[in-house]
Amino acid sequence: MWGLLRKDLKSLAAQGRVTAIVAIFYVILFFLSEGEDSAASMLTAMVVLLTILLPVTAVSYDERANWDRYALTMPISQNMLVWSKYLLSAGVALAGCLFLLLLLLLRGQGAEAALLLGGTLGISLFFSALLYPLFFKLGVEKGRYAMLAICLLPSVLLLVLSRMDIHLSLPDGFWVENLLLLLPGAGLLLFFLSGLLSCRIYKKKEF
Amino acid sequence: MNALELNRVCKQYDTFALDQVSFTLPRGYIMGFIGENGAGKTTTIKAILGLVHYEGDISVLGCPQEEITAVKEQVGVVLEEATFPELLNARDINSILSGVYKTWDAGRFTSLLQRFALEEKKRIKDYSRGMKMKLALAVALAHDSQLLILDEPTSGLDPVVREEVLDMLLEFIQNPNHSILISSHILSDLERICDYITFIHQGRILLSLPKEELNQTYGIYQGNEEALQRLPKGAILGLRRGQFGCQALVLREAAGNLSLEPAELEETMVLMIKGGK
């Protein structure tokens, strides 16, 4: 398992410059931004983005080299290959959250850190949980389109509802806060279930 | 204990099928796995490695397929078109695989890289096909491999390196516990190093036997086709007609007084495929 994680980290480190540029861009925006909420949400977006992008990049490198086929000739099980990717995502999300915490403390926004970090972690894990089964089932190329479709689905639904003259009101602050409190646990549960589903999908694959 | 045992292995695709593939590779020997493109060599190798689902029984180093992950510590593999992600280099691979194989020998890997003239810091995306093959061979030989499964390992290599690779395989087989299954289109290579030959055609095994037996069992007849007509039914396994006579693959035990030349691997394969009835 550690060998697999080391491989992904080394692959990603090889293109670390791009990641660093994205991170620096968001950090500059964070410090330039005046409103506390918008600044923090920008960083949340960055962490979620990197949690999705980095493992997807690692999967696409693997796919291009037929790495899975080769890896399965080694003492590596199919489940190990699947869970190593989930561990990578969890690791990136956690590292992103720590980075976020550091920046919040630097800007003196420590008070809202716990809620924000929980929300960020939850959303990151939620998206990863949605993506991996798609990637394992369809491959990265087709999986990207499926991912796009899933992301657009809520907007399309809202549009359809508004056309039908059904208007949803935004939940009040109480609900938003409770939702944020639930997010890390729900994200983690979904993440774990998604891992089990991916293992099942992967077992049926041929290489 | 046998290094490999395949018993009635079947795999169905839309346009191709492995049909009751059975053969055995005893420990301590090299088996050449031959057949034309699309005959089923790679599919069979994938089945052995558990990369495709199939029906039938396969055991690797005495372990059934269900326990194959454990035994892969002792299996070295070279596959066509399957390698490490392209941004890595050989130094990265050394550190990664030390976390994958319990018996990984980092020093041996480095010395194999030097022997193959592979630069440690060069990224895989800058490797040629031959270099990727050499890298995979170095990986296969840098842990406690008892069995090598090599799918076209010498393709893309120049004759000098090919010779060196074959020498390394002969070195590897000096240990009586070591065995090799090697598929290749370069039949002269196989003729040089193999103890056993297994020939697959359209998903079926046509023959699987020790190399010496190939000559004892089959012979090549060259000459007038009329001479062949006296032979019993089933004696001729392949026939090619030419401008000045014919060439036939003949079962020696049924050949009677017919003068036969030794059955070379390449001629045997061509006659069985092209001249088969």
Coordinates of C-alpha atoms in Angstrom, one line a residue:
Chain A
M1 CA 0.0 0.0 0.0
W2 CA 2.8 2.4 0.9
G3 CA 4.6 1.6 -2.3
L4 CA 1.4 2.6 -4.2
L5 CA 1.0 5.8 -2.3
R6 CA 4.7 6.6 -2.8
K7 CA 4.2 6.1 -6.6
D8 CA 1.3 8.5 -6.7
L9 CA 3.0 11.1 -4.6
K10 CA 6.1 10.9 -6.8
S11 CA 4.1 11.2 -9.9
L12 CA 2.2 14.2 -8.6
A13 CA 5.4 15.8 -7.2
A14 CA 6.8 15.6 -10.7
Q15 CA 4.1 18.1 -11.8
G16 CA 4.1 19.9 -8.4
R17 CA 4.7 23.2 -10.1
V18 CA 1.2 23.4 -11.5
T19 CA -0.3 22.5 -8.1
A20 CA 1.9 25.2 -6.5
I21 CA 0.7 27.8 -9.0
V22 CA -3.0 27.0 -8.3
A23 CA -2.3 27.1 -4.5
I24 CA -0.4 30.4 -4.7
F25 CA -3.1 32.0 -6.9
Y26 CA -5.8 31.1 -4.3
V27 CA -3.7 32.2 -1.3
I28 CA -3.1 35.6 -3.0
L29 CA -6.8 35.9 -3.6
F30 CA -7.5 34.9 0.0
F31 CA -5.3 37.7 1.4
L32 CA -6.5 40.3 -1.1
S33 CA -10.1 39.5 -0.5
E34 CA -11.9 41.9 1.9
G35 CA -14.9 39.9 3.0
E36 CA -14.0 37.1 5.5
D37 CA -16.7 34.7 4.2
S38 CA -15.8 35.1 0.5
A39 CA -12.1 34.7 1.3
A40 CA -12.6 31.5 3.2
S41 CA -15.0 30.0 0.6
M42 CA -12.3 30.7 -2.0
L43 CA -9.9 28.5 0.0
T44 CA -12.5 25.9 0.5
A45 CA -13.0 25.8 -3.3
M46 CA -9.2 25.4 -3.7
V47 CA -9.0 22.4 -1.3
V48 CA -12.0 20.7 -2.9
L49 CA -10.5 21.4 -6.4
L50 CA -7.1 20.0 -5.5
T51 CA -8.7 17.0 -3.7
I52 CA -10.5 16.1 -6.9
L53 CA -7.8 17.1 -9.4
L54 CA -4.7 15.5 -7.9
P55 CA -6.0 12.0 -7.6
V56 CA -7.7 12.3 -11.0
T57 CA -4.3 13.2 -12.5
A58 CA -2.7 10.2 -10.7
V59 CA -5.4 7.9 -12.2
S60 CA -4.9 9.3 -15.7
Y61 CA -1.1 8.7 -15.5
D62 CA -1.8 5.2 -14.4
E63 CA -4.3 4.6 -17.2
R64 CA -1.9 6.0 -19.9
A65 CA 0.9 3.6 -18.8
N66 CA -1.5 0.6 -18.3
W67 CA -0.1 0.7 -14.7
D68 CA -3.0 -1.3 -13.2
R69 CA -2.3 -4.2 -15.5
Y70 CA 1.3 -4.2 -14.5
A71 CA 0.7 -3.6 -10.8
L72 CA -1.6 -6.6 -10.6
T73 CA 1.4 -8.8 -11.6
M74 CA 3.0 -7.7 -8.4
P75 CA 2.0 -8.7 -4.8
I76 CA -0.7 -6.1 -5.0
S77 CA -4.4 -7.0 -4.8
Q78 CA -7.2 -5.2 -6.6
N79 CA -8.6 -3.9 -3.3
M80 CA -5.2 -2.4 -2.5
L81 CA -5.1 -0.6 -5.8
V82 CA -8.6 0.8 -5.1
W83 CA -8.1 1.8 -1.5
S84 CA -4.7 3.4 -2.2
K85 CA -6.5 5.9 -4.4
Y86 CA -9.0 6.6 -1.7
L87 CA -6.2 7.0 0.8
L88 CA -4.5 9.5 -1.5
S89 CA -7.7 11.5 -1.8
A90 CA -8.2 11.5 2.0
G91 CA -4.5 12.5 2.4
V92 CA -4.8 15.4 0.0
A93 CA -8.1 16.6 1.6
L94 CA -6.5 16.5 5.1
A95 CA -3.3 18.2 3.9
G96 CA -5.5 20.9 2.2
C97 CA -7.5 21.4 5.4
L98 CA -4.3 21.8 7.5
F99 CA -3.1 24.4 5.0
L100 CA -6.5 26.1 5.2
L101 CA -6.3 26.1 9.0
L102 CA -2.9 27.7 8.9
L103 CA -4.1 30.5 6.6
L104 CA -7.2 31.1 8.6
L105 CA -5.1 31.5 11.8
L106 CA -2.7 33.8 9.9
R107 CA -5.6 36.0 9.0
G108 CA -7.1 35.9 12.4
Q109 CA -10.2 33.9 11.4
G110 CA -9.5 31.0 13.8
A111 CA -12.9 31.2 15.4
E112 CA -14.7 29.9 12.3
A113 CA -12.1 27.4 11.5
A114 CA -13.7 24.2 12.9
L115 CA -16.9 24.6 11.1
L116 CA -15.2 25.6 7.8
L117 CA -12.7 22.8 8.0
G118 CA -15.3 20.2 8.7
G119 CA -17.4 21.5 5.7
T120 CA -14.4 21.5 3.4
L121 CA -13.4 18.0 4.4
G122 CA -16.9 16.8 4.0
I123 CA -17.4 18.3 0.5
S124 CA -14.0 17.0 -0.6
L125 CA -14.7 13.5 0.5
F126 CA -18.3 13.7 -0.9
F127 CA -17.0 14.6 -4.4
S128 CA -14.2 12.0 -4.3
A129 CA -16.9 9.4 -3.3
L130 CA -18.9 10.3 -6.3
L131 CA -16.0 10.3 -8.7
Y132 CA -14.0 7.2 -8.0
P133 CA -16.7 4.6 -8.9
L134 CA -17.2 6.5 -12.2
F135 CA -13.5 6.5 -13.0
F136 CA -13.1 2.8 -12.1
K137 CA -16.2 1.9 -14.1
L138 CA -15.7 4.2 -17.2
G139 CA -12.1 5.2 -17.1
V140 CA -10.8 8.8 -16.7
E141 CA -11.9 10.1 -20.1
K142 CA -15.5 9.0 -20.0
G143 CA -15.6 9.5 -16.2
R144 CA -14.8 13.2 -16.6
Y145 CA -18.0 13.7 -18.7
A146 CA -20.1 11.7 -16.2
M147 CA -18.6 13.9 -13.5
L148 CA -19.6 17.0 -15.4
A149 CA -23.1 15.7 -15.8
I150 CA -23.4 14.9 -12.1
C151 CA -22.1 18.4 -11.2
L152 CA -24.6 20.0 -13.5
L153 CA -27.5 17.9 -12.4
P154 CA -28.6 20.1 -9.4
S155 CA -28.5 23.3 -11.6
V156 CA -30.5 21.6 -14.3
L157 CA -33.0 20.4 -11.7
L158 CA -33.4 23.9 -10.2
L159 CA -33.9 25.3 -13.7
V160 CA -36.6 22.7 -14.5
L161 CA -38.3 23.4 -11.2
S162 CA -38.3 27.2 -11.8
R163 CA -39.7 26.6 -15.3
M164 CA -42.5 24.7 -13.6
D165 CA -43.0 27.7 -11.4
I166 CA -41.8 25.8 -8.3
H167 CA -39.4 28.0 -6.3
L168 CA -37.2 26.6 -3.5
S169 CA -36.2 29.0 -0.8
L170 CA -32.7 28.8 0.7
P171 CA -32.5 27.2 4.1
D172 CA -31.9 29.6 7.0
G173 CA -28.6 29.9 8.9
F174 CA -29.6 27.3 11.5
W175 CA -30.0 24.6 8.9
V176 CA -26.8 25.6 7.1
E177 CA -24.8 25.4 10.3
N178 CA -26.2 22.0 11.2
L179 CA -25.6 20.8 7.7
L180 CA -22.0 21.9 8.0
L181 CA -21.7 20.0 11.2
L182 CA -23.1 16.8 9.6
L183 CA -20.9 17.1 6.5
P184 CA -17.6 15.5 7.7
G185 CA -19.4 12.5 9.1
A186 CA -21.7 12.1 6.1
G187 CA -18.8 12.7 3.7
L188 CA -16.7 10.1 5.5
L189 CA -19.5 7.5 5.5
L190 CA -20.2 8.1 1.8
F191 CA -16.4 7.9 1.1
F192 CA -16.2 4.5 2.8
L193 CA -19.3 3.1 1.0
S194 CA -17.9 4.5 -2.3
G195 CA -14.7 2.6 -1.6
L196 CA -16.6 -0.7 -1.2
L197 CA -18.5 0.0 -4.4
S198 CA -15.3 0.7 -6.3
C199 CA -13.8 -2.5 -5.1
R200 CA -16.8 -4.4 -6.4
I201 CA -16.6 -2.6 -9.8
Y202 CA -12.9 -3.2 -9.9
K203 CA -13.3 -7.0 -9.2
K204 CA -15.4 -7.3 -12.4
K205 CA -12.8 -5.5 -14.6
E206 CA -10.4 -7.3 -16.9
F207 CA -6.9 -6.0 -17.8
Chain B
M1 CA 6.1 -29.3 -7.9
N2 CA 5.4 -27.7 -11.3
A3 CA 6.0 -24.0 -11.9
L4 CA 2.8 -23.7 -13.9
E5 CA -0.2 -25.9 -14.5
L6 CA -3.1 -25.0 -16.8
N7 CA -6.0 -27.3 -17.0
R8 CA -8.8 -26.8 -19.6
V9 CA -8.6 -23.0 -19.4
C10 CA -11.4 -21.3 -21.4
K11 CA -12.0 -17.7 -22.1
Q12 CA -14.7 -16.4 -24.4
Y13 CA -14.6 -13.1 -26.2
D14 CA -17.0 -11.9 -29.0
T15 CA -14.6 -12.8 -31.8
F16 CA -12.1 -15.1 -30.1
A17 CA -11.9 -17.8 -27.5
L18 CA -9.3 -19.7 -25.6
D19 CA -10.4 -23.3 -25.9
Q20 CA -9.4 -25.8 -23.3
V21 CA -5.9 -24.6 -22.9
S22 CA -3.8 -27.1 -20.9
F23 CA -0.1 -27.3 -20.4
T24 CA 2.5 -27.8 -17.6
L25 CA 5.8 -26.1 -17.1
P26 CA 8.0 -28.2 -14.7
R27 CA 10.3 -26.3 -12.3
G28 CA 13.8 -25.7 -13.5
Y29 CA 12.9 -25.3 -17.2
I30 CA 12.2 -22.7 -19.9
M31 CA 9.1 -23.0 -21.9
G32 CA 8.7 -21.1 -25.2
F33 CA 5.1 -20.0 -25.9
I34 CA 4.6 -19.5 -29.6
G35 CA 1.8 -18.7 -32.0
E36 CA 0.9 -16.1 -34.6
N37 CA -0.5 -12.7 -33.7
G38 CA -3.9 -13.0 -32.1
A39 CA -3.4 -16.8 -31.4
G40 CA -4.1 -16.3 -27.6
K41 CA -0.6 -16.0 -26.1
T42 CA -1.2 -12.8 -24.3
T43 CA -4.7 -13.8 -23.2
T44 CA -3.3 -17.0 -21.7
I45 CA -0.6 -15.1 -19.9
K46 CA -3.2 -12.7 -18.6
A47 CA -5.3 -15.6 -17.3
I48 CA -2.2 -17.1 -15.6
L49 CA -1.7 -13.7 -13.9
G50 CA -5.3 -13.3 -12.9
L51 CA -5.8 -10.3 -15.1
V52 CA -8.9 -11.7 -16.9
H53 CA -11.7 -13.9 -15.7
Y54 CA -11.7 -17.5 -17.2
E55 CA -13.0 -21.0 -16.7
G56 CA -10.7 -23.9 -15.8
D57 CA -7.9 -24.4 -13.3
I58 CA -4.5 -22.6 -13.1
S59 CA -1.9 -23.0 -10.5
V60 CA 1.2 -20.9 -10.2
L61 CA 4.1 -22.3 -8.2
G62 CA 1.7 -24.8 -6.6
C63 CA -0.8 -22.1 -5.6
P64 CA -4.3 -22.0 -6.9
Q65 CA -5.4 -18.8 -8.6
E66 CA -7.4 -17.6 -5.6
E67 CA -4.2 -17.2 -3.6
I68 CA -2.1 -15.8 -6.4
T69 CA -1.5 -12.4 -4.8
A70 CA 0.6 -14.1 -2.2
V71 CA 2.7 -16.0 -4.7
K72 CA 3.4 -13.0 -6.9
E73 CA 6.3 -12.1 -4.7
Q74 CA 8.1 -15.0 -6.4
V75 CA 6.9 -14.1 -10.0
G76 CA 8.7 -11.7 -12.2
V77 CA 6.6 -10.4 -15.2
V78 CA 7.3 -8.5 -18.4
L79 CA 4.2 -7.5 -20.3
E80 CA 3.9 -5.7 -23.6
E81 CA 2.6 -2.1 -23.3
A82 CA 2.3 -2.1 -19.5
T83 CA 4.7 -0.1 -17.4
F84 CA 5.2 2.6 -14.8
P85 CA 3.5 6.1 -15.0
E86 CA 5.6 8.2 -17.4
L87 CA 6.8 10.9 -15.0
L88 CA 8.7 8.5 -12.8
N89 CA 12.3 7.5 -13.3
A90 CA 14.2 4.4 -12.4
R91 CA 15.3 5.8 -9.1
D92 CA 11.7 6.4 -8.1
I93 CA 10.8 2.9 -9.1
N94 CA 13.6 1.5 -6.9
S95 CA 12.1 3.3 -3.9
I96 CA 8.5 2.5 -4.8
L97 CA 9.1 -1.2 -5.3
S98 CA 11.0 -1.5 -2.0
G99 CA 7.6 -0.9 -0.5
V100 CA 5.9 -3.5 -2.7
Y101 CA 8.2 -6.5 -2.7
K102 CA 9.4 -7.8 0.6
T103 CA 12.4 -9.3 -1.1
W104 CA 13.2 -6.3 -3.2
D105 CA 17.0 -5.9 -3.7
A106 CA 17.7 -2.2 -4.4
G107 CA 21.4 -2.9 -5.0
R108 CA 20.7 -5.6 -7.6
F109 CA 18.2 -3.3 -9.3
T110 CA 20.8 -0.6 -9.6
S111 CA 23.4 -3.0 -11.0
L112 CA 20.9 -4.3 -13.5
L113 CA 20.1 -0.7 -14.6
Q114 CA 23.9 -0.2 -15.2
R115 CA 24.1 -3.5 -17.1
F116 CA 21.2 -2.5 -19.3
A117 CA 22.7 1.1 -19.7
L118 CA 19.5 2.7 -18.3
E119 CA 19.9 6.1 -16.8
E120 CA 18.4 6.3 -13.3
K121 CA 17.3 9.9 -13.6
K122 CA 15.7 9.7 -17.1
R123 CA 11.9 9.8 -17.0
I124 CA 10.0 6.8 -18.4
K125 CA 8.3 9.0 -21.0
D126 CA 11.7 9.5 -22.6
Y127 CA 12.4 5.8 -22.7
S128 CA 12.3 3.9 -26.0
R129 CA 10.2 0.7 -26.2
G130 CA 13.3 -1.4 -25.8
M131 CA 14.4 0.6 -22.8
K132 CA 11.0 0.0 -21.2
M133 CA 11.4 -3.7 -21.8
K134 CA 14.8 -3.7 -20.2
L135 CA 13.4 -1.8 -17.2
A136 CA 10.7 -4.4 -16.7
L137 CA 13.3 -7.1 -17.0
A138 CA 15.4 -5.4 -14.3
V139 CA 12.3 -5.2 -12.1
A140 CA 11.5 -8.9 -12.7
L141 CA 15.0 -9.9 -11.7
A142 CA 15.5 -7.6 -8.7
H143 CA 13.3 -9.6 -6.3
D144 CA 13.1 -13.2 -5.3
S145 CA 11.6 -14.4 -8.5
Q146 CA 11.2 -18.2 -8.9
L147 CA 9.2 -17.9 -12.1
L148 CA 9.5 -15.4 -14.9
I149 CA 6.5 -14.8 -17.2
L150 CA 7.7 -12.8 -20.1
D151 CA 5.4 -11.6 -22.9
E152 CA 7.6 -10.7 -25.9
P153 CA 10.5 -9.5 -23.8
T154 CA 12.9 -9.2 -26.6
S155 CA 10.7 -7.3 -29.0
G156 CA 12.2 -3.8 -29.7
L157 CA 15.6 -4.8 -28.5
D158 CA 18.7 -4.6 -30.8
P159 CA 20.5 -7.9 -31.4
V160 CA 23.3 -7.2 -29.0
V161 CA 20.9 -6.5 -26.1
R162 CA 18.7 -9.4 -27.1
E163 CA 21.7 -11.6 -26.8
E164 CA 22.5 -10.2 -23.4
V165 CA 18.9 -10.7 -22.2
L166 CA 18.9 -14.3 -23.4
D167 CA 22.2 -14.8 -21.5
M168 CA 20.6 -13.4 -18.4
L169 CA 17.7 -15.7 -18.7
L170 CA 20.1 -18.7 -19.0
E171 CA 21.9 -17.4 -15.9
F172 CA 18.6 -17.2 -14.1
I173 CA 17.7 -20.8 -15.0
Q174 CA 20.9 -22.1 -13.5
N175 CA 19.0 -22.3 -10.2
P176 CA 17.0 -25.6 -10.4
N177 CA 14.0 -23.9 -8.7
H178 CA 13.7 -21.2 -11.3
S179 CA 11.5 -21.5 -14.3
I180 CA 10.6 -19.3 -17.3
L181 CA 7.5 -19.0 -19.5
I182 CA 8.5 -16.8 -22.5
S183 CA 6.4 -15.8 -25.5
S184 CA 8.2 -14.4 -28.5
H185 CA 7.9 -14.0 -32.3
I186 CA 11.7 -14.4 -32.6
L187 CA 11.7 -18.2 -32.8
S188 CA 15.5 -18.4 -33.2
D189 CA 15.7 -17.0 -29.6
L190 CA 13.4 -19.6 -28.3
E191 CA 15.1 -22.4 -30.2
R192 CA 18.3 -21.3 -28.4
I193 CA 17.1 -21.2 -24.8
C194 CA 13.9 -23.2 -24.4
D195 CA 13.5 -26.7 -23.0
Y196 CA 9.8 -26.9 -23.8
I197 CA 7.7 -25.6 -26.6
T198 CA 4.0 -24.8 -26.4
F199 CA 2.3 -23.8 -29.6
I200 CA -1.1 -22.1 -29.6
H201 CA -3.2 -21.4 -32.7
Q202 CA -6.6 -19.8 -32.8
G203 CA -7.0 -20.2 -29.0
R204 CA -6.1 -23.9 -29.0
I205 CA -2.9 -25.7 -28.0
L206 CA -1.6 -27.6 -31.0
L207 CA 1.4 -29.0 -29.2
S208 CA 3.2 -28.8 -25.9
L209 CA 6.3 -30.9 -25.4
P210 CA 10.0 -30.9 -24.7
K211 CA 12.0 -29.3 -27.5
E212 CA 14.0 -32.6 -28.2
E213 CA 10.7 -34.4 -28.6
L214 CA 9.7 -32.0 -31.4
N215 CA 12.4 -33.5 -33.6
Q216 CA 11.8 -37.0 -32.4
T217 CA 8.1 -36.6 -33.1
Y218 CA 8.0 -34.5 -36.3
G219 CA 10.1 -34.2 -39.4
I220 CA 10.1 -32.0 -42.5
Y221 CA 9.7 -33.7 -45.9
Q222 CA 10.8 -31.8 -49.0
G223 CA 10.2 -33.3 -52.4
N224 CA 7.6 -34.9 -54.6
E225 CA 4.0 -34.8 -53.4
E226 CA 3.4 -38.3 -54.7
A227 CA 5.6 -39.8 -52.0
L228 CA 3.3 -38.5 -49.4
Q229 CA 0.3 -40.2 -50.8
R230 CA 1.6 -43.6 -49.5
L231 CA 1.5 -42.3 -45.9
P232 CA -1.4 -43.2 -43.6
K233 CA -4.1 -40.7 -42.8
G234 CA -3.1 -38.3 -40.1
A235 CA 0.6 -38.6 -40.8
I236 CA 0.8 -35.2 -42.5
L237 CA 0.2 -32.3 -40.2
G238 CA 0.9 -29.5 -42.7
L239 CA 1.6 -29.2 -46.4
R240 CA 2.8 -26.4 -48.6
R241 CA 3.0 -26.8 -52.3
G242 CA 5.6 -24.9 -54.3
Q243 CA 6.8 -24.7 -57.9
F244 CA 9.3 -27.5 -57.5
G245 CA 7.5 -29.9 -55.2
C246 CA 6.1 -29.6 -51.7
Q247 CA 7.1 -29.2 -48.1
A248 CA 5.3 -31.2 -45.4
L249 CA 5.3 -31.6 -41.6
V250 CA 5.2 -35.3 -41.0
L251 CA 4.8 -37.5 -37.9
R252 CA 8.0 -39.5 -37.8
E253 CA 6.4 -42.7 -36.5
A254 CA 4.1 -42.8 -39.5
A255 CA 6.7 -41.8 -42.1
G256 CA 8.1 -45.2 -42.8
N257 CA 11.1 -44.9 -45.1
L258 CA 10.5 -41.4 -46.1
S259 CA 13.6 -39.2 -45.7
L260 CA 12.9 -36.4 -43.2
E261 CA 14.8 -33.3 -42.2
P262 CA 14.8 -32.1 -38.6
A263 CA 11.7 -30.0 -37.7
E264 CA 12.9 -26.5 -37.0
L265 CA 10.6 -24.4 -34.8
E266 CA 9.8 -21.8 -37.5
E267 CA 9.0 -24.3 -40.2
T268 CA 6.9 -26.4 -37.8
M269 CA 4.9 -23.3 -36.9
V270 CA 4.4 -22.1 -40.4
L271 CA 3.5 -25.5 -41.7
M272 CA 1.0 -26.1 -38.9
I273 CA -0.7 -22.7 -39.5
K274 CA -0.4 -22.1 -43.2
G275 CA -0.3 -25.7 -44.4
G276 CA -2.8 -27.1 -41.9
K277 CA -5.8 -28.8 -43.4

